[in-house]
N, CA, C and O of each residue as an XYZ file, in Angstrom:
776
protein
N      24.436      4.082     14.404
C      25.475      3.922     15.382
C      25.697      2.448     15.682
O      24.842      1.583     15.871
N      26.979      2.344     15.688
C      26.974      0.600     16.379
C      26.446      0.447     18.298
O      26.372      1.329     19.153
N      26.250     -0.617     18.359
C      25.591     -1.051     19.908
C      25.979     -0.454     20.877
O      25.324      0.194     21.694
N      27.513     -0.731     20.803
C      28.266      0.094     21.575
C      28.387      1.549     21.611
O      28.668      2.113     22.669
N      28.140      2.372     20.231
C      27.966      3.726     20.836
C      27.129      4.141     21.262
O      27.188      5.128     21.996
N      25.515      3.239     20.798
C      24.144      3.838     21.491
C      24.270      3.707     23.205
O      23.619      4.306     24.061
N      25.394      2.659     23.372
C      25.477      2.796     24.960
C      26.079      4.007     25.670
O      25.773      4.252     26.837
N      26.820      4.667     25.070
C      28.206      5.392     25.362
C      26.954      6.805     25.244
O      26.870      7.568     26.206
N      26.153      7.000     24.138
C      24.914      8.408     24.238
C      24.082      8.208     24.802
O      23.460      9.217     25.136
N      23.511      6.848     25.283
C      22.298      6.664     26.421
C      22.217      8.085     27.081
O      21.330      8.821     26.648
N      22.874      8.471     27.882
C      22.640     10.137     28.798
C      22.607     11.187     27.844
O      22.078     12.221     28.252
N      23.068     11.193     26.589
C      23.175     12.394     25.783
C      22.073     12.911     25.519
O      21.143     12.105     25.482
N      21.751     14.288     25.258
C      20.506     13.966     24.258
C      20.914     15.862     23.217
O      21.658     16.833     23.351
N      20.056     15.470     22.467
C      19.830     16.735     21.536
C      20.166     18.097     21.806
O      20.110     18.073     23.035
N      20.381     18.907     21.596
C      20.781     20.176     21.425
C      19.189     20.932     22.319
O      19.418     21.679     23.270
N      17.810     20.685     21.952
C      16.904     20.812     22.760
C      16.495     20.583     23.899
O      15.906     21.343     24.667
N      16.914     19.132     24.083
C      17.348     18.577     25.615
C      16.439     17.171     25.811
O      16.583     16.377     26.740
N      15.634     17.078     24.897
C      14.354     16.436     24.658
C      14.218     15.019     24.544
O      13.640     14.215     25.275
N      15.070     14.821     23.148
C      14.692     13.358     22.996
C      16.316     12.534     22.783
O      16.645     12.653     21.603
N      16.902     12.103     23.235
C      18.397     11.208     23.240
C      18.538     10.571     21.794
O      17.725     10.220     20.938
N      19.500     10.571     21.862
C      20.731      9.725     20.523
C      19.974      8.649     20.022
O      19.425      8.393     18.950
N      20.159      7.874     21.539
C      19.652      6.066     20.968
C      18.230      6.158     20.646
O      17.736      5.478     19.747
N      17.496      7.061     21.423
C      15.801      6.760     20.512
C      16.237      7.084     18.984
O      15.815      6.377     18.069
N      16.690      7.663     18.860
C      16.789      8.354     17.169
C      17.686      7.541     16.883
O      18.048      7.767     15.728
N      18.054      6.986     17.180
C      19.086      5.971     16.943
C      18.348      4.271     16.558
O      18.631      3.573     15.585
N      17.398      3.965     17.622
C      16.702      3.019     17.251
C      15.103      3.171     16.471
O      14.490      2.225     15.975
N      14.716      4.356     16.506
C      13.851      4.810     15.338
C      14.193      4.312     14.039
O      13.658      3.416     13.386
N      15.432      5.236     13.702
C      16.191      5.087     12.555
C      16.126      3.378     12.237
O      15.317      2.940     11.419
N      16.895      2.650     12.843
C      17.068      1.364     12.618
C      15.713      0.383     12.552
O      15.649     -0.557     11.760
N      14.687      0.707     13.442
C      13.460      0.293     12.966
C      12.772      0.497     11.581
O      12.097     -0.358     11.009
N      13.056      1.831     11.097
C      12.607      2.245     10.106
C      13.572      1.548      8.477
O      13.155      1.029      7.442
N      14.673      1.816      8.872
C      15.698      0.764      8.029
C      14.949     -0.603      7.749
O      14.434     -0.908      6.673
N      14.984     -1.712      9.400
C      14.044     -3.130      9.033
C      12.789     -2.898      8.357
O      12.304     -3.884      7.803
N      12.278     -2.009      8.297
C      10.525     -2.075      7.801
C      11.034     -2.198      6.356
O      10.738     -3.147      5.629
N      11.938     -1.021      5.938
C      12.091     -0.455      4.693
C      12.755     -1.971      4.204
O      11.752     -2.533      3.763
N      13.369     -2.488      4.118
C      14.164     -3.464      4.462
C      13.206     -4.802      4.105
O      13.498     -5.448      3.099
N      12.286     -5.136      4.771
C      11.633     -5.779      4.740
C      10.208     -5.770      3.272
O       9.759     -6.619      2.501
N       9.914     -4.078      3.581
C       8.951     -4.174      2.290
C       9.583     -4.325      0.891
O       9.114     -4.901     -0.091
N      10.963     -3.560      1.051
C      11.664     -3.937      0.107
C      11.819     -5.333     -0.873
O      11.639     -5.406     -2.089
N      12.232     -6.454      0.119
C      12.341     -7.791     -0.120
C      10.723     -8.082     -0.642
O      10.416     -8.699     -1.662
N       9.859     -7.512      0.268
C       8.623     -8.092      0.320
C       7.784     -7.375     -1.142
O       6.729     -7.800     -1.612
N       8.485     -6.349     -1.596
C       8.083     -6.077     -3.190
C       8.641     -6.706     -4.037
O       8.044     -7.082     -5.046
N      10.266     -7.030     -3.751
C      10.786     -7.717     -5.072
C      10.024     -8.758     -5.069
O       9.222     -8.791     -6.002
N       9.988     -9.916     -4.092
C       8.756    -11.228     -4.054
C       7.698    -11.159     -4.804
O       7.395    -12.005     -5.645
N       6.906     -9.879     -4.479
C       5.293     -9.651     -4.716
C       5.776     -9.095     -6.568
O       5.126     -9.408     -7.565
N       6.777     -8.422     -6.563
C       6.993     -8.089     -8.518
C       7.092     -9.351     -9.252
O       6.581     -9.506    -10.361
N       7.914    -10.471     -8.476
C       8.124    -11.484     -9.308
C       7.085    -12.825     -9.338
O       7.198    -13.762    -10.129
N       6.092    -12.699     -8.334
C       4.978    -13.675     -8.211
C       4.349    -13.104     -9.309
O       4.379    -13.728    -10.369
N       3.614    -11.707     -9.230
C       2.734    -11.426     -9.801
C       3.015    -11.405    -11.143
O       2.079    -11.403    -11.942
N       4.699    -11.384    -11.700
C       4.651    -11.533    -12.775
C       4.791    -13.213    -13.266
O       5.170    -13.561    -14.384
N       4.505    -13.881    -12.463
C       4.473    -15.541    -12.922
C       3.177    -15.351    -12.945
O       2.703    -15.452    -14.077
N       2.227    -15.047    -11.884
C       0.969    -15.410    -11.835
C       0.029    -14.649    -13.166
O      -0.863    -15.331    -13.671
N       0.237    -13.445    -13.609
C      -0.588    -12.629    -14.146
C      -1.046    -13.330    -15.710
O      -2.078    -13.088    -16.336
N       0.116    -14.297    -16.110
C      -0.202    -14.444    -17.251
C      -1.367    -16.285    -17.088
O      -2.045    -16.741    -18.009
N      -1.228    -16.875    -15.774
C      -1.886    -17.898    -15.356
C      -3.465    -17.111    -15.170
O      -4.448    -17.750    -15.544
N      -3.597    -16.160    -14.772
C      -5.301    -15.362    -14.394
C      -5.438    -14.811    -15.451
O      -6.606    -14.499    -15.685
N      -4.566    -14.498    -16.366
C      -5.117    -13.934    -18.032
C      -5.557    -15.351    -18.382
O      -6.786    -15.394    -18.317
N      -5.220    -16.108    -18.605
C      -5.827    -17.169    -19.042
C      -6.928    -18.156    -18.372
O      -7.229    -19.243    -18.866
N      -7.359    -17.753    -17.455
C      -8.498    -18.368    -16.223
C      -9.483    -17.349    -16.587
O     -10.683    -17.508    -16.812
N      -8.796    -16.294    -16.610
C     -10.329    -15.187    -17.050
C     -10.938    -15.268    -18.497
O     -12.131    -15.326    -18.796
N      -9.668    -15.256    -19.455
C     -10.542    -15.678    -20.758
C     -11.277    -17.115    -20.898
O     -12.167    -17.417    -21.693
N     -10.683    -17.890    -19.940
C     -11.409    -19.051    -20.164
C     -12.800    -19.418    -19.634
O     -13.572    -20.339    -19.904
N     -12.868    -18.122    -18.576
C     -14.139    -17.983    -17.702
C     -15.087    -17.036    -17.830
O     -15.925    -16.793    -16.962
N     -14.976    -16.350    -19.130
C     -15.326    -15.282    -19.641
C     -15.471    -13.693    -18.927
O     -16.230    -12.748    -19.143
N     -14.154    -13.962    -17.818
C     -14.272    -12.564    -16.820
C     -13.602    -11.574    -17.735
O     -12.662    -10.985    -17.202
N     -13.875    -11.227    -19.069
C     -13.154     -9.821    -19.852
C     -14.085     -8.668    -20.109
O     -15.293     -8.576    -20.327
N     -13.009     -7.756    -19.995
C     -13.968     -6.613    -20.459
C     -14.117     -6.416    -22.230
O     -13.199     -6.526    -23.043
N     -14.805     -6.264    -22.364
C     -15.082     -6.678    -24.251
C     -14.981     -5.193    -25.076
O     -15.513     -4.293    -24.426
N     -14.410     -4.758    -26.363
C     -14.295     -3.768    -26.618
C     -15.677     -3.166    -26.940
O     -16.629     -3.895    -27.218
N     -15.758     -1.960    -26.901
C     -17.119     -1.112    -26.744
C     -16.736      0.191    -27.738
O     -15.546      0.456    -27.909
N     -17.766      0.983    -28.379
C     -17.606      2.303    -28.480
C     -17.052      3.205    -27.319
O     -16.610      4.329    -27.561
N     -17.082      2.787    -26.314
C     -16.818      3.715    -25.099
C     -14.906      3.427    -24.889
O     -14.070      4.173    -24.379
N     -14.741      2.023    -25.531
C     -13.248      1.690    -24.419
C     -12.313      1.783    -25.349
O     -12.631      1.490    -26.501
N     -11.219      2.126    -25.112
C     -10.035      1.956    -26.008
C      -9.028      1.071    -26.343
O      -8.000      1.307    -26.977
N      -9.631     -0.563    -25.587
C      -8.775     -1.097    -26.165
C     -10.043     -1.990    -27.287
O     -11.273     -1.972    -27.229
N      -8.906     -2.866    -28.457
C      -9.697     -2.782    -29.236
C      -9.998     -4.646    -29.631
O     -10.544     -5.121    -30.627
N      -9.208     -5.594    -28.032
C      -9.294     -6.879    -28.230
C     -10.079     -6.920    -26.141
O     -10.240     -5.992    -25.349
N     -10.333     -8.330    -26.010
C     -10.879     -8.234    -25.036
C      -9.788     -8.434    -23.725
O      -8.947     -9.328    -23.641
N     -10.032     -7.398    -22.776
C      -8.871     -7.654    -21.730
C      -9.602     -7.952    -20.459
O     -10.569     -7.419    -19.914
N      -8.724     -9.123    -20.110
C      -9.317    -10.156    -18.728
C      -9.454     -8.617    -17.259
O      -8.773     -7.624    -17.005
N     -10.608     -9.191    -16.719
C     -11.083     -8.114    -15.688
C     -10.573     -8.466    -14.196
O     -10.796     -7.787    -13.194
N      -9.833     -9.685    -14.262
C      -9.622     -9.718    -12.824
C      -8.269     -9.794    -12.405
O      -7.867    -10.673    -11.643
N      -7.209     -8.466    -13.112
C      -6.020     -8.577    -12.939
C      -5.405     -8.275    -11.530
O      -4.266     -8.529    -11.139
N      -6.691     -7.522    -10.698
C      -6.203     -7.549     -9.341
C      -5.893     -8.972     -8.538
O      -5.033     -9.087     -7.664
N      -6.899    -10.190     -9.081
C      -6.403    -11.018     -8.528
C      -4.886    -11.932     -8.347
O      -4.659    -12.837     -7.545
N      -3.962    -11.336     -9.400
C      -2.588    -11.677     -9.557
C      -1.708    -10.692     -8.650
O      -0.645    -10.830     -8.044
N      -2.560     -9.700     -8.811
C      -1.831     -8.333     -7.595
C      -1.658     -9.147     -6.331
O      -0.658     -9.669     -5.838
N      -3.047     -9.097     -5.911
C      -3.323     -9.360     -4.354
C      -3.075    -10.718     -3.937
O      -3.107    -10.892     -2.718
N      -2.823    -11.775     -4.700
C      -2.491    -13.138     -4.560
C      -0.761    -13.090     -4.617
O      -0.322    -13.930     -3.831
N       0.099    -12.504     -5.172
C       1.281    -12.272     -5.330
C       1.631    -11.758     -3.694
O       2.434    -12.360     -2.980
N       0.912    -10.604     -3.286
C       1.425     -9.995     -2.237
C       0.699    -11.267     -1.025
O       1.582    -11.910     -0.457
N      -0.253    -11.515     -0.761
C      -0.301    -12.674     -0.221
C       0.625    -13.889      0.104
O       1.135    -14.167      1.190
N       0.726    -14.559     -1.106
C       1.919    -15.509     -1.404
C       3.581    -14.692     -0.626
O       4.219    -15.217      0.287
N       3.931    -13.410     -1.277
C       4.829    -13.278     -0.719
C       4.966    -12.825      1.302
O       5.949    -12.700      2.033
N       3.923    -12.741      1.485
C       3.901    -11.957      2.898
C       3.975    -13.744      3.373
O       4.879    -14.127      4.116
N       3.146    -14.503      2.955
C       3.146    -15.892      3.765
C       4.685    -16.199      3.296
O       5.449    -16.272      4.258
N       5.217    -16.367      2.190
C       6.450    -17.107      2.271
C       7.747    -16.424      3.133
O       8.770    -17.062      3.382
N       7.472    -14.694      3.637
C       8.650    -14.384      4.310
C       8.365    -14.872      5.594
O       9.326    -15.259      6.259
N       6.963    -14.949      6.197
C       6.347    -15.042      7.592
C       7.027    -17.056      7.545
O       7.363    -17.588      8.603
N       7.065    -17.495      6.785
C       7.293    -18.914      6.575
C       9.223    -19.357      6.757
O       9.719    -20.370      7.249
N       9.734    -18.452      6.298
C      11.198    -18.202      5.913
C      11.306    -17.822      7.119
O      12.391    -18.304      7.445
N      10.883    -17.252      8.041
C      11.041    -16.489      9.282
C      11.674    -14.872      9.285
O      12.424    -14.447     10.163
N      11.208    -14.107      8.137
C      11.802    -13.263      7.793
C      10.681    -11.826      8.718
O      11.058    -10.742      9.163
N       9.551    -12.328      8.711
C       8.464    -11.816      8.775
C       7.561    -11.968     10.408
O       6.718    -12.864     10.473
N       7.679    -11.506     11.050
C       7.358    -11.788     12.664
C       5.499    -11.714     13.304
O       4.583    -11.346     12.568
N       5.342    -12.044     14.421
C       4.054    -12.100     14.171
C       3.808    -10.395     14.283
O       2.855     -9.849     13.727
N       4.833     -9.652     15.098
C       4.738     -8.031     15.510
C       4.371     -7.209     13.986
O       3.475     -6.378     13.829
N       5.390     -7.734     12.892
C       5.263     -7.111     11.604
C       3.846     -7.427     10.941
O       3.111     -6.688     10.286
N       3.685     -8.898     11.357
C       2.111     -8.877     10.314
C       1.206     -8.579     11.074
O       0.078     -8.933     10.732
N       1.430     -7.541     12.860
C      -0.096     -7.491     13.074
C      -0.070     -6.043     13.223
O      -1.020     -5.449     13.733
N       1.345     -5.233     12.651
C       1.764     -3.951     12.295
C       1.009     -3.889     10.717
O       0.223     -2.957     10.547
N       1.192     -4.687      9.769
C       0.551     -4.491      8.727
C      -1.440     -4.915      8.510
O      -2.137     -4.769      7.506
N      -1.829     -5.456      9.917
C      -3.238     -5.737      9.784
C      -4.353     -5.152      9.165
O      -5.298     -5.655      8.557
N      -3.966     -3.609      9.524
C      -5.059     -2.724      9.224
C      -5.045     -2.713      7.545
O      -6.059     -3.065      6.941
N      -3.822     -2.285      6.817
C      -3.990     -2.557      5.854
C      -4.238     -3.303      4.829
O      -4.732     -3.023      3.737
N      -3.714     -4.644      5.427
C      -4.188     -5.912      5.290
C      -5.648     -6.359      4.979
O      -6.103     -6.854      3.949
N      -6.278     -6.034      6.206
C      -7.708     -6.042      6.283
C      -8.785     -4.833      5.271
O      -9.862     -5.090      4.734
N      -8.190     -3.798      5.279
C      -8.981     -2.652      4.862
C      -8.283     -3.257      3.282
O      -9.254     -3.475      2.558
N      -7.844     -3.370      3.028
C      -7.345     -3.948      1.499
C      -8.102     -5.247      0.873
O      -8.605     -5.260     -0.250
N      -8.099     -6.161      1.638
C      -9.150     -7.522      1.497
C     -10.528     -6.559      1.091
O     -11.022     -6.641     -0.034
N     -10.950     -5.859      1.894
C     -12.163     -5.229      1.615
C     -12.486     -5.144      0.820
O     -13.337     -5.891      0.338
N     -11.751     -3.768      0.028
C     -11.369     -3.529     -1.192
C     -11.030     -4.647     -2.405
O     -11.621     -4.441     -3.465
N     -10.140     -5.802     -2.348
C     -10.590     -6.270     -2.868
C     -11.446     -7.164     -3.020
O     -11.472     -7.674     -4.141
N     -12.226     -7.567     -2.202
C     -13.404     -8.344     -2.361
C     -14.417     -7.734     -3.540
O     -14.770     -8.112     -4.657
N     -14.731     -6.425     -2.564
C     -15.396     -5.125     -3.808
C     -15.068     -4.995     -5.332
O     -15.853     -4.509     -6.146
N     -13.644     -5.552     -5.675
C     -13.129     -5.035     -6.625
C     -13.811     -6.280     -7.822
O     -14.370     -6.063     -8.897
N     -13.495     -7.648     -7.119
C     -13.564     -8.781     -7.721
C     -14.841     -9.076     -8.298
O     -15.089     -9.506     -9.425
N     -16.159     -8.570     -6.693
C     -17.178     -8.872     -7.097
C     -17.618     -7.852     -8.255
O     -18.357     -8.258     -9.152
N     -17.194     -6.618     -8.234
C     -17.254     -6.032     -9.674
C     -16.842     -6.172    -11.079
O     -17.326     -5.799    -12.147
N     -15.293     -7.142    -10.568
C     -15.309     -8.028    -12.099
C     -15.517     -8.989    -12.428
O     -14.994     -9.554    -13.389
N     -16.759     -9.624    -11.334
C     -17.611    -10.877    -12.173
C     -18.836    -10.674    -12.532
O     -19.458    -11.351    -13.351
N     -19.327     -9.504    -11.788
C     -20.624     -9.008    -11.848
C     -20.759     -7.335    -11.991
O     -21.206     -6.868    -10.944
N     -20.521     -6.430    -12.898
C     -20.346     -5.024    -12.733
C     -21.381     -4.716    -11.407
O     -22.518     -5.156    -11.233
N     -20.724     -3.967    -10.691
C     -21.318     -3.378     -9.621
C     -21.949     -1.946    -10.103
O     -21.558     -1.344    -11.102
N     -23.231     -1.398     -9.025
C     -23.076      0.511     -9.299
C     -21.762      1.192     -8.798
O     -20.841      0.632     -8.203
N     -21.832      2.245     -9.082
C     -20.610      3.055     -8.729
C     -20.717      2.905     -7.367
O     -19.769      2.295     -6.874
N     -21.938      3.424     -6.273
C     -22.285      3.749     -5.067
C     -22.307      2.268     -4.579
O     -22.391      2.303     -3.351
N     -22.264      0.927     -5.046
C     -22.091     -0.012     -3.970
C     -20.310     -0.064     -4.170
O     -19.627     -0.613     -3.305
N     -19.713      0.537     -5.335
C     -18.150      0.035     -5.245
C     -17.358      0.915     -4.556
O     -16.232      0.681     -4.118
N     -18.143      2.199     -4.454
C     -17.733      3.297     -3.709
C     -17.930      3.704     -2.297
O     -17.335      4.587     -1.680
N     -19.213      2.617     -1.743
C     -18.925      2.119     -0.434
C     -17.951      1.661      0.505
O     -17.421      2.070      1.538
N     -17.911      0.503     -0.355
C     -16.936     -0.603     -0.168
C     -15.949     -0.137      0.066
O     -15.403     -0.308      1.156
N     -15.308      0.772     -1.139
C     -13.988      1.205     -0.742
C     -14.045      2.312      0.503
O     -12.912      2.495      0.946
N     -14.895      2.967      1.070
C     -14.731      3.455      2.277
C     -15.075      3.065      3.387
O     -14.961      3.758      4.398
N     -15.673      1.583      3.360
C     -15.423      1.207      4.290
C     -13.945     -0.066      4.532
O     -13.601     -0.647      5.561
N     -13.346     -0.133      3.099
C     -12.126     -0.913      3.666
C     -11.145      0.497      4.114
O     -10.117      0.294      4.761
N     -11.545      1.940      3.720
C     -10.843      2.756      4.426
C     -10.734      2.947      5.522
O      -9.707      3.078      6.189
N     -12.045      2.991      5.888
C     -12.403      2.880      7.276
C     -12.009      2.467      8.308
O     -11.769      3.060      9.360
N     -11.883      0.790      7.868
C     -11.078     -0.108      8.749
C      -9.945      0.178      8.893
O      -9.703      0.248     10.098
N      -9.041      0.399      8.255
C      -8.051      0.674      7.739
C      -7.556      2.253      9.125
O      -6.617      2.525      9.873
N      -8.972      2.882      8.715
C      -8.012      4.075      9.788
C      -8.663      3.991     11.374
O      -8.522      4.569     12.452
N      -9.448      2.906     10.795
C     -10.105      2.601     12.547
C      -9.230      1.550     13.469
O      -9.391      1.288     14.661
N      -8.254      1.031     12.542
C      -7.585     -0.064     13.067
C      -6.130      1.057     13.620
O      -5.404      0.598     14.501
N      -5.867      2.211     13.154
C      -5.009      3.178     13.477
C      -4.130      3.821     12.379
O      -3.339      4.725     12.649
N      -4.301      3.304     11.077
C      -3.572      4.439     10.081
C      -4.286      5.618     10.008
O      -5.470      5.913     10.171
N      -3.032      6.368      9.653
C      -3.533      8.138      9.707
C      -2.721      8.799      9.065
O      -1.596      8.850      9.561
N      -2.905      9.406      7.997
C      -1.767     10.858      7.945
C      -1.786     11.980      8.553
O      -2.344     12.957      8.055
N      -1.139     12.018      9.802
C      -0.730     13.048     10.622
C      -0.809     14.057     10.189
O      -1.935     14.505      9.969
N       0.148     14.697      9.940
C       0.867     15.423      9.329
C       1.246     15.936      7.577
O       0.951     15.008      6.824
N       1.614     16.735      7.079
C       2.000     17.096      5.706
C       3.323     17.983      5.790
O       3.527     19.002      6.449
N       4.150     17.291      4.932
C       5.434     18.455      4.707
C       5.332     18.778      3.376
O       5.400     17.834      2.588
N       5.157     20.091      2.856
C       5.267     21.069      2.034
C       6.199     22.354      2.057
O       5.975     23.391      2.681
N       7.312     22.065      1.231
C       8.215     22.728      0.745
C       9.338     22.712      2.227
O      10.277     23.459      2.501
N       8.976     21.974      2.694
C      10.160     21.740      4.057
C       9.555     22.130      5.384
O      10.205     21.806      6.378
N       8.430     22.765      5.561
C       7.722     22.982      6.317
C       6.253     22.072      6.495
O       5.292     22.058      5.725
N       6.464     21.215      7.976
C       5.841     20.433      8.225
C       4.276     20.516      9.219
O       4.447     20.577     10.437
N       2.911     20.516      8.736
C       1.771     20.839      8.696
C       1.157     19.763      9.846
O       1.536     18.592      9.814
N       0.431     20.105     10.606
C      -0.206     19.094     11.482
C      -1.839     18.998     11.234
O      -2.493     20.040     11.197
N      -2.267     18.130     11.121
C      -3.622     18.217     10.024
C      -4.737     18.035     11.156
O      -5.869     18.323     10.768
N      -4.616     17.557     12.645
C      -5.349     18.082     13.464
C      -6.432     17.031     12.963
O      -6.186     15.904     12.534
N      -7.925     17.740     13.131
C      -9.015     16.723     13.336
C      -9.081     16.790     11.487
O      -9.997     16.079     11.075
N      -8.434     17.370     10.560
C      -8.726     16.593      9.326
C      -7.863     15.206      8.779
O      -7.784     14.703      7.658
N      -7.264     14.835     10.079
C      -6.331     13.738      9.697
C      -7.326     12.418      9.088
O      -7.318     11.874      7.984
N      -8.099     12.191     10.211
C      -9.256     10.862      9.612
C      -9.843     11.080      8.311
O      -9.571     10.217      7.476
N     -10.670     12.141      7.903
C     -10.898     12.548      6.675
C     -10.421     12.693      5.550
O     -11.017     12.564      4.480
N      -8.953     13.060      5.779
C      -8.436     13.093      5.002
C      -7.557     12.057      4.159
O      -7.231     12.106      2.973
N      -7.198     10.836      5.418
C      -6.599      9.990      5.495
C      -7.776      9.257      4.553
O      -7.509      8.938      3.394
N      -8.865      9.057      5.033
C      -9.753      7.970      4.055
C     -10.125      8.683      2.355
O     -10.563      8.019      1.416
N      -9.896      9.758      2.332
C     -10.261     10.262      0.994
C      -9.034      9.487     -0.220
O      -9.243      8.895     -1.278
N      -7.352      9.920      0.725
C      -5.956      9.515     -0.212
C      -6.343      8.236     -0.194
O      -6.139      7.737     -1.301
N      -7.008      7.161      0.886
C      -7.160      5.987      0.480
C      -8.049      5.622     -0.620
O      -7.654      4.861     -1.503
N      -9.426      6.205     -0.621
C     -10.018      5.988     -1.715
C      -9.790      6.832     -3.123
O     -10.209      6.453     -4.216
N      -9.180      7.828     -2.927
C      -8.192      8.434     -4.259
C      -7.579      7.480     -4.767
O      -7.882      6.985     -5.852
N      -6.350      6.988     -3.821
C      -5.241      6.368     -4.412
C      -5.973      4.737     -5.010
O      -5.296      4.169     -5.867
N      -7.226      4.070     -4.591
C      -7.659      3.383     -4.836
C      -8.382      3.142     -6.292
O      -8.327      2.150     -7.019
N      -9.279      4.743     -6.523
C      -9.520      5.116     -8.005
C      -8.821      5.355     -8.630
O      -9.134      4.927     -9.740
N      -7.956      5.827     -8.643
C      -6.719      6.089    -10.072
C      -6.025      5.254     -9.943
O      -4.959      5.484    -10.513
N      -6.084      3.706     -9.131
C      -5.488      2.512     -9.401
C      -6.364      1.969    -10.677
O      -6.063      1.591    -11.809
N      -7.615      2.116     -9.939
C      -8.801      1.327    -10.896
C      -8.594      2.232    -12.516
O      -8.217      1.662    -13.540
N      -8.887      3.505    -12.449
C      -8.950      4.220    -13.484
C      -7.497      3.864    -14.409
O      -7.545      3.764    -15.635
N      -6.417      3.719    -13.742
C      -5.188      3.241    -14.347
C      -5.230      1.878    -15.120
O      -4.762      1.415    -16.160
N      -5.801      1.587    -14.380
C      -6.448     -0.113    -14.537
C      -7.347     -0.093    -16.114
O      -7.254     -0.908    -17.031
N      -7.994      0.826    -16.048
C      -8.906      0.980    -17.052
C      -8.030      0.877    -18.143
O      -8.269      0.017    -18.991
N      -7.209      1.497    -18.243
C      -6.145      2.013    -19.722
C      -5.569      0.561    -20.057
O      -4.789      0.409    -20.997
């Protein structure tokens, strides 16, 4: 809605009686800037990381951080082990240059903290495993406790919508919330592997 009509529905509200125009009105538009923002803030982080990735391929072979071919692996030349560091330095670089541009507020980067932080975790864990192989159980720590942070700082998946019908997950929200984090974290790595 433009400014002027969220003024004109201020008294209106929903068919339920519940929640008014302009909240859903400025929901919406909050959700637009975020989208909006990560948007910009991926194209940045696609195009750093693709300047940077081929600068840390060559720091790692020169530093001998590769994984070397094995009977076990499928590739069949040696591939540099610390490609997260072009990931997480890209998204870095770009979060400082929008916060720098003034694109980026202090509200947005202390909206993105938790993940921020519970992600550093993670990769700290990740790195020190590709200079030094870690056990499974110290890398599999790590990653639950950058989950941890992560949902102790206040992320959560609420909720689940399946097939249009929307699920309230109640006290398995924390649990569950840190498992998709460390899921989505292994089949990064395992992706990683290939």
């Amino acid at each position: 809605f433009p400014e002027a009509d969220i003024t004109a529905l201020e008294n209106r509200t929903l068919t339920n009686g519940n929640v008014p125009y302009y909240c859903i009105h400025k929901t919406m538009t909050g959700l637009l800037d975020v989208w909006r923002l990560i948007g910009n803030t991926q194209a940045r982080t696609v195009l750093l990381a693709l300047a940077l990735t081929p600068l840390v391929r060559r720091l790692a072979h020169r530093w001998a951080l590769v994984d070397a071919p094995g009977a076990r692996k499928i590739h069949t030349v040696s591939i540099p082990r610390v490609g997260g560091v072009a990931i997480s330095l890209a998204m870095v670089l770009a979060l400082a240059g929008a916060a720098a541009l003034g694109l980026v507020t202090a509200a947005d980067l202390h909206a993105w903290l938790p993940v921020l932080l519970g992600g550093a975790i993670v990769f700290v864990i990740g790195l020190a495993d590709d200079v030094r192989p870690l056990p499974a159980r110290l890398k599999l720590g790590g990653q639950l406790v950058g989950a941890g942070v992560t949902v102790a700082l206040g992320v959560r998946i609420d909720h689940v919508t399946v097939f249009g019908a929307t699920v309230g997950l109640g006290m398995l929200a924390l649990p569950l919330t840190i498992a998709w984090l460390v899921g989505l974290t292994n089949a990064f790595n395992l992706m990683d592997g290939l």
